Short mmCIF file of C-alpha atoms in Angstrom, two decimals:
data_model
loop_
_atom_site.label_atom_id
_atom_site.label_comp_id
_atom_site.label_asym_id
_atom_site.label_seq_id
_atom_site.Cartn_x
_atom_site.Cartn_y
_atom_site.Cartn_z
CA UNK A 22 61.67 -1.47 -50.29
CA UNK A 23 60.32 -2.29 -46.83
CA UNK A 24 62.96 -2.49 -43.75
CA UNK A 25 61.67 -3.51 -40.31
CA UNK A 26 62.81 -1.52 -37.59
CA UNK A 27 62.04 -1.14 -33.96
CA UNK A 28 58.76 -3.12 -34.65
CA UNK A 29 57.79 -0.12 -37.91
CA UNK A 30 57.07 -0.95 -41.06
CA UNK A 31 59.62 1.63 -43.04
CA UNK A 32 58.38 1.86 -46.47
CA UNK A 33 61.10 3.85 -48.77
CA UNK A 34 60.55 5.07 -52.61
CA UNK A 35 64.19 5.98 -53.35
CA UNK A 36 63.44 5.52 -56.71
CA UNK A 37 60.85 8.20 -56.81
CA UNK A 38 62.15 11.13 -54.00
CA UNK A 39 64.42 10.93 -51.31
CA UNK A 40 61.97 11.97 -48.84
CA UNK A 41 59.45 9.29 -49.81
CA UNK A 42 59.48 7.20 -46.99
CA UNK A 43 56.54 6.54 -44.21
CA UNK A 44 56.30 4.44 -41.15
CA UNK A 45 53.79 1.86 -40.29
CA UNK A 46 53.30 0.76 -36.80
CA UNK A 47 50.31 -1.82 -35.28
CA UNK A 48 49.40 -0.40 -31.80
CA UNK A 49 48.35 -2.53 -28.68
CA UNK A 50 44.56 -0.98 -27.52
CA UNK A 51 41.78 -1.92 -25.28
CA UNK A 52 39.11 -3.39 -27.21
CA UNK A 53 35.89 -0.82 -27.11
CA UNK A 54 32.44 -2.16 -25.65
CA UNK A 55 30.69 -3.73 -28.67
CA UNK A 56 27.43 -2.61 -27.53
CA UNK A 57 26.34 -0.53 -30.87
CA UNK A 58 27.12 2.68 -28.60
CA UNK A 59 29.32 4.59 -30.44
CA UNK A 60 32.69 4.66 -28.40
CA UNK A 61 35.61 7.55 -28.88
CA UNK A 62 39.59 6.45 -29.75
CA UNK A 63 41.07 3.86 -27.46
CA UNK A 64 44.92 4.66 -26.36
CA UNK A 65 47.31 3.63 -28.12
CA UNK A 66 49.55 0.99 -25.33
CA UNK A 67 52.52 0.02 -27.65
CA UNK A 68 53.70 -1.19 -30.26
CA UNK A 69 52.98 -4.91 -31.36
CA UNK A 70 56.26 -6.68 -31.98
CA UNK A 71 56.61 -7.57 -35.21
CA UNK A 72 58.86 -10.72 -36.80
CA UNK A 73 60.38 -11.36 -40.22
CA UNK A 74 59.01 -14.56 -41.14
CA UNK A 75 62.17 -15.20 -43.31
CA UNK A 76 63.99 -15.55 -39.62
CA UNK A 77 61.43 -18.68 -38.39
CA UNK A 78 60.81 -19.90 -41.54
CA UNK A 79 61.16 -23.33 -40.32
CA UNK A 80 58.63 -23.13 -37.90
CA UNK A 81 55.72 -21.42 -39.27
CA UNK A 82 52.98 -22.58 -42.00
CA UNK A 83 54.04 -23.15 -45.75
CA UNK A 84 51.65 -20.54 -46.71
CA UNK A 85 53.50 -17.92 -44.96
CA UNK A 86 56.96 -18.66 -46.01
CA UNK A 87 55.11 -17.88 -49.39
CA UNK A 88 53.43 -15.03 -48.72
CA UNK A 89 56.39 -13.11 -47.27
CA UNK A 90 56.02 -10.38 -44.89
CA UNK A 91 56.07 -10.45 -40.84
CA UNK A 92 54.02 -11.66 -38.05
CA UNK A 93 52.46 -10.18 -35.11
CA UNK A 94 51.06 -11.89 -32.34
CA UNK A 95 47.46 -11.09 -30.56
CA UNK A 96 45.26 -12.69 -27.97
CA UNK A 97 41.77 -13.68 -29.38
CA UNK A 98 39.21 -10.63 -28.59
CA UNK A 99 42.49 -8.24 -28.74
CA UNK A 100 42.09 -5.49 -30.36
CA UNK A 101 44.30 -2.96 -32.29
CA UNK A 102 44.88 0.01 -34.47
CA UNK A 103 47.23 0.91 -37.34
CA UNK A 104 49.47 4.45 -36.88
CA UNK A 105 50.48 6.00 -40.11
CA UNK A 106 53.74 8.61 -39.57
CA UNK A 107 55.46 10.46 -42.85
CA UNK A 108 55.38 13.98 -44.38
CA UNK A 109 56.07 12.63 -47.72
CA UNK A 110 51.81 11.80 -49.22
CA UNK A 111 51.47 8.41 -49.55
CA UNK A 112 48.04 6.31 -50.66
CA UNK A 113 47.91 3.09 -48.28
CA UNK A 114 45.50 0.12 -49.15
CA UNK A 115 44.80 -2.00 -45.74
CA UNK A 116 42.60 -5.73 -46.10
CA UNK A 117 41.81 -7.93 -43.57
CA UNK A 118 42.16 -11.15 -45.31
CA UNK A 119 41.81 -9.59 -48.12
CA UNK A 120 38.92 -7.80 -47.45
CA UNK A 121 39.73 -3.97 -47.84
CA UNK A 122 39.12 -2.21 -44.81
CA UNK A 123 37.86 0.73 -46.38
CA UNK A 124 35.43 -0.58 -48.97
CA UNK A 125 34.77 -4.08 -48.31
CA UNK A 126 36.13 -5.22 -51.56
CA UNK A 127 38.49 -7.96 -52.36
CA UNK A 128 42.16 -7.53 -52.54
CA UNK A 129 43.12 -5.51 -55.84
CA UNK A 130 46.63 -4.55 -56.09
CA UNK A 131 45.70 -1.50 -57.87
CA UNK A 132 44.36 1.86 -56.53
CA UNK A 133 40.91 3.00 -56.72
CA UNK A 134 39.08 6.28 -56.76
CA UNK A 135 35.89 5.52 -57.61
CA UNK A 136 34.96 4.02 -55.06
CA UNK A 137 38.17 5.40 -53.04
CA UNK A 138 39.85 2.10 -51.55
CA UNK A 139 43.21 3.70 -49.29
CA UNK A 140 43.83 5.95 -46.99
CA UNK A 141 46.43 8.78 -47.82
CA UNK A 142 49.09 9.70 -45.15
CA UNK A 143 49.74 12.42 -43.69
CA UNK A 144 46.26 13.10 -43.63
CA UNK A 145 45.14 9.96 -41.78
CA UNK A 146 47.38 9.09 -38.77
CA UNK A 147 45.40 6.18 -37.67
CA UNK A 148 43.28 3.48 -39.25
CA UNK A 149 41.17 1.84 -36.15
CA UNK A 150 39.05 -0.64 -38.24
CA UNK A 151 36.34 -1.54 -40.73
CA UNK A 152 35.05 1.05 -42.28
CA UNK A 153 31.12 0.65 -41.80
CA UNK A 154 29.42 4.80 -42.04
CA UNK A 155 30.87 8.50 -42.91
CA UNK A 156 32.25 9.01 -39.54
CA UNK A 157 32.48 5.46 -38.12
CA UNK A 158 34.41 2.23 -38.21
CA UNK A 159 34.13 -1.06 -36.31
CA UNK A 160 37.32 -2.23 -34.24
CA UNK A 161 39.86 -4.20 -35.79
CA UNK A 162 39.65 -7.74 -32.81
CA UNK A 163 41.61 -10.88 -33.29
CA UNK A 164 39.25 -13.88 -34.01
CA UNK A 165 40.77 -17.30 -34.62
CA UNK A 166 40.21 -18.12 -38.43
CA UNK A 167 37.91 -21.21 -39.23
CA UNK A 168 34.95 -19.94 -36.40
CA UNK A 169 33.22 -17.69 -38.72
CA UNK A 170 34.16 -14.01 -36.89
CA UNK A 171 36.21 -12.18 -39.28
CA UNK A 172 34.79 -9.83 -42.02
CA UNK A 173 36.78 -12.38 -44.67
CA UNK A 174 35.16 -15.23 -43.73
CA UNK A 175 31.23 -13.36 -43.23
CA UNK A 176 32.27 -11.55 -46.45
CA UNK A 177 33.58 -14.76 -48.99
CA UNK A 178 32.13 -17.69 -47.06
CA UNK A 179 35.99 -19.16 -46.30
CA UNK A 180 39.04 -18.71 -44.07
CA UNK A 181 41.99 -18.74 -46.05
CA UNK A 182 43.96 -15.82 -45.61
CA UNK A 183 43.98 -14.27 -42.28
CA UNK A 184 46.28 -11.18 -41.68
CA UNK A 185 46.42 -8.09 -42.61
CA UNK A 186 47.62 -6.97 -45.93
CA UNK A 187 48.74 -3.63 -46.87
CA UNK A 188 50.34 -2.30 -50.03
CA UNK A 189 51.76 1.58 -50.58
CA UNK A 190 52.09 4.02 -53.15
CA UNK A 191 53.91 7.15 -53.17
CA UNK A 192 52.97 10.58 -54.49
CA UNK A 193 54.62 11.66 -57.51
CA UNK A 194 57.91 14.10 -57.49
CA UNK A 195 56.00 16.64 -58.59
CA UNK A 196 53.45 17.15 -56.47
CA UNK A 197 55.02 16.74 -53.38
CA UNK A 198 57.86 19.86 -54.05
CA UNK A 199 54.66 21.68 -54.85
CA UNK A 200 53.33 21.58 -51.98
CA UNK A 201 56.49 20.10 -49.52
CA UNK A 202 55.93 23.66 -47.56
CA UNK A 203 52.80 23.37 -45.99
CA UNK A 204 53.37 19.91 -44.92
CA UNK A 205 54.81 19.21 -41.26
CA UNK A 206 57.27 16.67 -40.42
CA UNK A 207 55.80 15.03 -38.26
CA UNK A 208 66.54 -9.84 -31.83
CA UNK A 209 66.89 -11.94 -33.62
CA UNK A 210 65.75 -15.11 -31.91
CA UNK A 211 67.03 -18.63 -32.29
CA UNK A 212 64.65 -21.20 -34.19
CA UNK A 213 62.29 -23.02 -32.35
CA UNK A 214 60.90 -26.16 -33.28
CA UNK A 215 57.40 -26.66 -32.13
CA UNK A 216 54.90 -29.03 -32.38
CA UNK A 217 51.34 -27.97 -32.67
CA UNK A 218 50.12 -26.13 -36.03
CA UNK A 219 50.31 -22.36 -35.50
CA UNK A 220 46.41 -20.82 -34.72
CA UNK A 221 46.12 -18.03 -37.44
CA UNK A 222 43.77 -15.21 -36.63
CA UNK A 223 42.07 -12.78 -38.76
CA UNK A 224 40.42 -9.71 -37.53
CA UNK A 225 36.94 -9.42 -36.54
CA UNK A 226 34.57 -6.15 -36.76
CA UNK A 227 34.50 -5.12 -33.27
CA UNK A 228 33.01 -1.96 -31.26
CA UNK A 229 31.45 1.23 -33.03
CA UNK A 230 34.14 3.85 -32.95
CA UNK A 231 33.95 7.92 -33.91
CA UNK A 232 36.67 7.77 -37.11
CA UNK A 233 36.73 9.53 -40.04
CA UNK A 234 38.57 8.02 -43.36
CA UNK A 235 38.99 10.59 -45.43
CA UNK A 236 38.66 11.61 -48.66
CA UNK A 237 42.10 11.98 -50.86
CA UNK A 238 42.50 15.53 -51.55
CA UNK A 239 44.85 14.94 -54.47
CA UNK A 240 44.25 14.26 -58.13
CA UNK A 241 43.70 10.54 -58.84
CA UNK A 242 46.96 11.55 -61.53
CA UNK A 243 49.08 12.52 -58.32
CA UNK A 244 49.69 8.91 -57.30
CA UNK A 245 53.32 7.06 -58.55
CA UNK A 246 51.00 3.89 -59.67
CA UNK A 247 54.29 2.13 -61.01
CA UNK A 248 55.52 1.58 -57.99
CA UNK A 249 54.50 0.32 -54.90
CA UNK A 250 55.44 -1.87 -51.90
CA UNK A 251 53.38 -4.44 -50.66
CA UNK A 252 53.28 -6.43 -46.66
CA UNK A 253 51.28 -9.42 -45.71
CA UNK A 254 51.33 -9.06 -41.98
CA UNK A 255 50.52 -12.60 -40.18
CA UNK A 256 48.74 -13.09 -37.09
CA UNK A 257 49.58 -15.34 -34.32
CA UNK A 258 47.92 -16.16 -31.17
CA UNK A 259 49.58 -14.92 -28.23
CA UNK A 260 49.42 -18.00 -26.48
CA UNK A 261 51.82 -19.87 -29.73
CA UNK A 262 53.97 -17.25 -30.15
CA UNK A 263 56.63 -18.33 -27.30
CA UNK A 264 56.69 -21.53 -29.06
CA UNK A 265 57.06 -19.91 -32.90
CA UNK A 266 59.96 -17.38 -32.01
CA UNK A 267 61.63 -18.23 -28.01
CA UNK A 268 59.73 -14.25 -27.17
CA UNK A 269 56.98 -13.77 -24.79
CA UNK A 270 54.09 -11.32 -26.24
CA UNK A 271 53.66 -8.74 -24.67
CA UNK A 272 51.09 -8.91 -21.32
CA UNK A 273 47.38 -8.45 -22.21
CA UNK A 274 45.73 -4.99 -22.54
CA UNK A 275 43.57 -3.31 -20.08
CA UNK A 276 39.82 -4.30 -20.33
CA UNK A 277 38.20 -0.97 -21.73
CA UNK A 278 36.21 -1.00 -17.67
CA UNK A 279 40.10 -1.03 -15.95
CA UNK A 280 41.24 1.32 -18.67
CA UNK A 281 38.35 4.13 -17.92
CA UNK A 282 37.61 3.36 -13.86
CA UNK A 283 41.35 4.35 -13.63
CA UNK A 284 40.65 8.19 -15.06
CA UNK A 285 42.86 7.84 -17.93
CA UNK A 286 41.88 9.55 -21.34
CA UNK A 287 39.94 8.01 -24.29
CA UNK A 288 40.50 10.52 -27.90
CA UNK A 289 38.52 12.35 -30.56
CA UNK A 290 40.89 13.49 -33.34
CA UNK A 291 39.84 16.59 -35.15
CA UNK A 292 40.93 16.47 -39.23
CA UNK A 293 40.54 20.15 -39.71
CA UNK A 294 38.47 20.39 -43.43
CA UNK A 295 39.12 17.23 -44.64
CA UNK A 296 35.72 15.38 -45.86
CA UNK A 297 34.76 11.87 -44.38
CA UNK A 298 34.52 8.93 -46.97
CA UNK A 299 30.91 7.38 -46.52
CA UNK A 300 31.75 3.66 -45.79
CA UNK A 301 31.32 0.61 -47.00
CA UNK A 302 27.90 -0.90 -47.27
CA UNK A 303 29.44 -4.20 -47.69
CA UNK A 304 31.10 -3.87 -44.17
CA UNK A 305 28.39 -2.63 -42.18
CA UNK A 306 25.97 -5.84 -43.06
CA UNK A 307 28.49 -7.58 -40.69
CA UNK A 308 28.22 -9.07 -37.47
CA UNK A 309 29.78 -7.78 -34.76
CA UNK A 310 32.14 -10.04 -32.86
CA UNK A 311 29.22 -9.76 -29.52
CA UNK A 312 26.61 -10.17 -32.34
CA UNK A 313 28.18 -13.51 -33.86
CA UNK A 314 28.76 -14.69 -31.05
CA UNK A 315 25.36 -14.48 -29.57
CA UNK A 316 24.06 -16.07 -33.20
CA UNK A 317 26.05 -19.39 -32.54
CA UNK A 318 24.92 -19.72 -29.24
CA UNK A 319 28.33 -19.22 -27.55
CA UNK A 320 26.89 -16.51 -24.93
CA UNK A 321 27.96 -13.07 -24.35
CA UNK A 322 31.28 -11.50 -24.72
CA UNK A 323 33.76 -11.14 -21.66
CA UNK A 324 34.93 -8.09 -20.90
CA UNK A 325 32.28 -6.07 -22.61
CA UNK A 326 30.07 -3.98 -20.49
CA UNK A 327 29.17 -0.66 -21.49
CA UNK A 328 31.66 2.23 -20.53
CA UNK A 329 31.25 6.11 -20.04
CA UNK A 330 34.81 7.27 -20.70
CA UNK A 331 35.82 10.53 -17.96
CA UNK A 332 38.09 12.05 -19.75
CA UNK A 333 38.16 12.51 -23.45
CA UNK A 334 41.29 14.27 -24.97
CA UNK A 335 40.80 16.16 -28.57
CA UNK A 336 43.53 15.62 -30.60
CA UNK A 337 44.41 17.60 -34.29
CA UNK A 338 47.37 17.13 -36.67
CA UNK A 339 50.42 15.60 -35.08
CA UNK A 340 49.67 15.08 -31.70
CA UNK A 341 50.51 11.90 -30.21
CA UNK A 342 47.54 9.24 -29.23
CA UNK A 343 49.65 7.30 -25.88
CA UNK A 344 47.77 6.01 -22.94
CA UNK A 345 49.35 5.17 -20.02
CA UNK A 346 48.28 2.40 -18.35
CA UNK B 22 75.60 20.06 -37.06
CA UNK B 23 75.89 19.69 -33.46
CA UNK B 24 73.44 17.76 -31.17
CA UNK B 25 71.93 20.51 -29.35
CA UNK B 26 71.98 22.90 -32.56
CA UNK B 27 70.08 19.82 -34.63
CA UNK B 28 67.39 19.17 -31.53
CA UNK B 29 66.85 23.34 -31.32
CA UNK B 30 66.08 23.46 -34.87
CA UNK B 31 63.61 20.13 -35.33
CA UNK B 32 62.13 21.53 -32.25
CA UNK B 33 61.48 25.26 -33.84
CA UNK B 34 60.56 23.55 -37.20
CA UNK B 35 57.55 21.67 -35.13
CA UNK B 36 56.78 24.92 -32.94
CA UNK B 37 56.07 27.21 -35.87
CA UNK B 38 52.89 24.76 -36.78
CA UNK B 39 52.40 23.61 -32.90
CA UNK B 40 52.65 25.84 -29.77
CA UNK B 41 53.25 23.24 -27.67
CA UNK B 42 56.54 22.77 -28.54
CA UNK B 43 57.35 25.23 -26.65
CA UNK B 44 60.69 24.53 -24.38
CA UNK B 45 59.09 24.64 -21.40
CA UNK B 46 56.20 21.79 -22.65
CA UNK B 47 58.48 19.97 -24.84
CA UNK B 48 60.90 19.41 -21.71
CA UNK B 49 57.92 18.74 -19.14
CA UNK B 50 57.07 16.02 -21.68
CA UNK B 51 60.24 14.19 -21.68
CA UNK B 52 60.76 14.82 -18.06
CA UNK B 53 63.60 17.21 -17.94
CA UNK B 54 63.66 20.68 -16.35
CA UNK B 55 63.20 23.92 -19.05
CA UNK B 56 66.58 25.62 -18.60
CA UNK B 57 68.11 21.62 -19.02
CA UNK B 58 66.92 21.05 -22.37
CA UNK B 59 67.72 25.06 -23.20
CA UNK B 60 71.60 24.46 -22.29
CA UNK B 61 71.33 20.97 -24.50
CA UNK B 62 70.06 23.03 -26.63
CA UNK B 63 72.76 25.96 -27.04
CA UNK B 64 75.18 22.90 -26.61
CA UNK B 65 76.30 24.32 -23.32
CA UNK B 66 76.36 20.71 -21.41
CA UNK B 67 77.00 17.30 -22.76
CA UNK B 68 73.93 15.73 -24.71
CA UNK B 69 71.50 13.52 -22.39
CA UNK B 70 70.99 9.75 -21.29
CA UNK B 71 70.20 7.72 -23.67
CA UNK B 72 66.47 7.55 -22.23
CA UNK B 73 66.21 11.10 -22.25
CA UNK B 74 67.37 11.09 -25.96
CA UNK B 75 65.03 8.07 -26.75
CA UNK B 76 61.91 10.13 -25.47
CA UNK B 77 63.33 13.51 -27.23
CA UNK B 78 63.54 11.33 -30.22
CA UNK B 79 59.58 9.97 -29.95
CA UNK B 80 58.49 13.43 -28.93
CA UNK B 81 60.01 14.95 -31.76
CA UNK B 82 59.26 12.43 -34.51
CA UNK B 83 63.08 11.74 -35.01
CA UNK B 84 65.25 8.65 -35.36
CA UNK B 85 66.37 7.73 -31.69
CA UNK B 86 69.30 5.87 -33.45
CA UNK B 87 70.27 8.83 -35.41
CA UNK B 88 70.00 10.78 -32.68
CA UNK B 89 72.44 8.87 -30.18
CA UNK B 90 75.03 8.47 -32.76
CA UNK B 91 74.66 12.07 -32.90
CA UNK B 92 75.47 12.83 -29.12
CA UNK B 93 78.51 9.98 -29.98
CA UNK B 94 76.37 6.90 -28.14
CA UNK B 95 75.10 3.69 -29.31
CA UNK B 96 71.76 2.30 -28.07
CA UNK B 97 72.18 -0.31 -25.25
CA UNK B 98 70.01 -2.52 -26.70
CA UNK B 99 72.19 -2.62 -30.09
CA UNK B 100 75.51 -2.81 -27.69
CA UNK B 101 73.78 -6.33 -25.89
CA UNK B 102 73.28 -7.63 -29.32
CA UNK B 103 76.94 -7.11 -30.12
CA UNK B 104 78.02 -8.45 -26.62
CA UNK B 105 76.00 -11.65 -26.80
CA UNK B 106 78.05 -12.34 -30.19
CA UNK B 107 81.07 -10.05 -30.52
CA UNK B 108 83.19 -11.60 -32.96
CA UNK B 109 80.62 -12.35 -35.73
CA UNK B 110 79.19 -9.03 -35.30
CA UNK B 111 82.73 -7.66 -35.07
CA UNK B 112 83.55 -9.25 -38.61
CA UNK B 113 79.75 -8.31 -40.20
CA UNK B 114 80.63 -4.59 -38.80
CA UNK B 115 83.66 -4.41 -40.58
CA UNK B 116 82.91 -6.27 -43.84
CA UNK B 117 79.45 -3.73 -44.35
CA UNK B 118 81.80 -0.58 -43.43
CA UNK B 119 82.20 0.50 -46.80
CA UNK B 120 78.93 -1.21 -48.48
CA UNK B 121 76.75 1.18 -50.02
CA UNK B 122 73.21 1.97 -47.86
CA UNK B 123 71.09 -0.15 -50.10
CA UNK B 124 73.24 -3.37 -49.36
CA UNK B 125 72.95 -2.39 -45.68
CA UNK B 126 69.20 -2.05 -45.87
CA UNK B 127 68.81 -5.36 -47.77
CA UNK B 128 71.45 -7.24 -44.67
CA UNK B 129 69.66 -5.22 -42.00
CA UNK B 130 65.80 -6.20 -42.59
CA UNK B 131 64.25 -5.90 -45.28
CA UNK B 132 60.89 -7.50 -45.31
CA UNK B 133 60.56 -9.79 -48.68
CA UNK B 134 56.99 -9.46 -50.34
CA UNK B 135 55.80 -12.91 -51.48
CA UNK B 136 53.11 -14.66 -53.80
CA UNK B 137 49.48 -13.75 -52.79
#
């Protein structure tokens, strides 16, 4: 069961433990230079509201009243990054139209170890992007579908799906009371008919970041495979979402120059022992959004000169990623 | 449990793993003075606003709704929505009073997973 609340995913496995629930969240950020310089974590500057598409589900495309799920809206060239909260273990698959972030691979319901294809909460609070190297992902950034950006359409040759899709499986009973000790607790609007077709986006491999995926410490046994709880998440562009739901979005971010001339902190997060996953091959033969761009001729990217960040803040376990621009 | 007794003892729960949840730091983070959040602590003054008990909420990975019904408030973003439509809300209130939490859940918003 999935409830939305103050714009979080709440995932809930009653069925399996009472305290098997986690919390999914899609946080506004400054998209990093996409220079090939490997940048540290951007803030996090709120939390992307997110819609039911059952409550508009007059004025948004067929596909999505089929799909399910909620909708988010983002600029083009926004970026963003996904924060995981629960002390109950939890596997968590992520695709970007149906590309899995981790691996590159398509969209498999089912978990894999071999090659490992989620991320396991609590052990990774944040999920930034593509996975592309051991140690280093490239930004999750809007891109309208149809123009060729996202890793779905460089990956499979078409833009059909858009989004982001996530599905969640919860640790079995028994190892979770094993080990529960040493783990740390961490408007409705009216329907608006509109007239243009909505602009999906899909998301784009961005900026080099520092992040480490890491490697599930559990048996591939531990997992609860019979269950599991899956979310298409929908993207919007910004400038249609007044006209889809009666809400503004929210403003647009800080460029990543305004963001670090203003002496406020970029973060490295420390995981302790936990071992990095390698990345995916598949995802780091992509083009960068700057890189595409350049190939078809449409110029530079805005916004994208090269930063040296003045203050970086090392984070570990729990602490809370918030900039405060 | 009371407020103060339930924030003291999430609080000490967090500080045995994290020093910085400390009193002192946890109260310079939501913008309060140390020996304020000690007496809401010990229960020895009323709880907080409700932004002070939305920030102790974030800071301390809690519910902020749980947390205001447990110092006896509602959030003032939940009381608008009730103003802007009092008597339907009035009558949903009262017909879900004695549902069970899963029909709540379902009525509240639960996200339906589709074909894809």
């Amino acid at each position: 069961m999935i409830e939305l609340k103050n714009d979080h995913l709440i995932f809930r496995f009653p069925e399996v433990h009472k305290d098997a629930e986690c919390r999914i969240s899609f946080q506004r950020t400054l998209r990093i230079p996409d220079d090939n310089r490997a940048y540290s974590l951007p803030p996090g500057l709120g939390d992307f509201p997110l819609n039911l598409v059952d409550d508009y589900a007059s004025g948004v495309p067929n596909a999505w009243n089929a799909h399910g799920g909620v909708f988010l809206p983002m600029y083009q060239a926004e970026a963003m990054w996904l924060s995981f909260s629960g002390s109950y273990p939890m596997a968590v698959k992520v695709a970007a139209g149906k590309i899995n972030a981790v691996t590159g691979e398509g969209w498999e319901n089912e978990l894999s170890r071999e090659p490992q294809d989620y991320v396991v909460i609590p052990d990774q609070p944040w999920l930034d992007g593509f996975s592309v190297m051991k140690g280093m992902i490239r930004q999750f950034v809007a891109m309208p579908l149809g123009e060729g950006y996202t890793a779905e359409e460089q990956l499979t040759g078409e833009a059909e799906h858009g989004g982001l899709q996530i599905v969640v499986f919860p640790i079995k009973p028994s190892y979770y009371e094993r080990e529960e000790e040493a783990f740390m607790p961490i408007a409705y609007a009216p329907l608006r008919a509109f007239s243009e077709p909505v602009e999906e986006m899909g998301l784009a491999p961005g900026g080099l970041m520092r992040q480490e995926i890491y490697e599930d410490e559990y048996s591939f046994e531990a997992w609860e495979t019979s269950v599991r709880s899956r979310c298409y998440v929908h993207i919007v562009n910004s400038v249609q979402f007044f006209s889809v739901t009666g809400a503004h979005p929210p403003s647009k971010p800080p460029t990543a120059m305004e963001y670090t001339a203003a002496g406020l902190p970029w973060f490295d997060y420390y995981g302790g022992d936990l071992k990095a996953l390698a990345g995916a091959e598949k995802l780091a033969g992509l083009d960068s959004v700057a890189v595409k761009k350049l190939k078809k001729g449409k110029g530079v990217l805005a916004d994208n000169e090269a930063v040296e960040p003045k203050v970086v803040k090392r984070l570990g376990k729990g602490n809370v990623r918030e900039g405060e621009f | 449990m009371t407020f103060g007794k339930y924030i003291r003892t999430v609080r000490e729960k967090i500080f045995k793993e994290d020093r910085s949840y400390s009193v002192r730091q946890v109260a310079q983070r939501i913008g309060v003075e140390p020996s304020y959040l000690s007496k809401i602590e010990r229960d020895q003054v009323a709880p907080p606003s409700e932004a002070t008990i939305t920030r102790l909420a974030q800071e301390l990975g809690e519910d902020s709704d749980l947390l205001l019904a447990m110092a006896g408030k509602v959030s003032s973003d939940l009381r608008d929505i009730i103003l802007q439509r009092p008597q339907l809300f009035a009558e949903l209130l009262r017909k879900l009073r004695d549902a069970p939490d899963h029909a709540i859940h379902s009525v509240a918003r639960e996200i339906r997973d589709g074909d894809w």
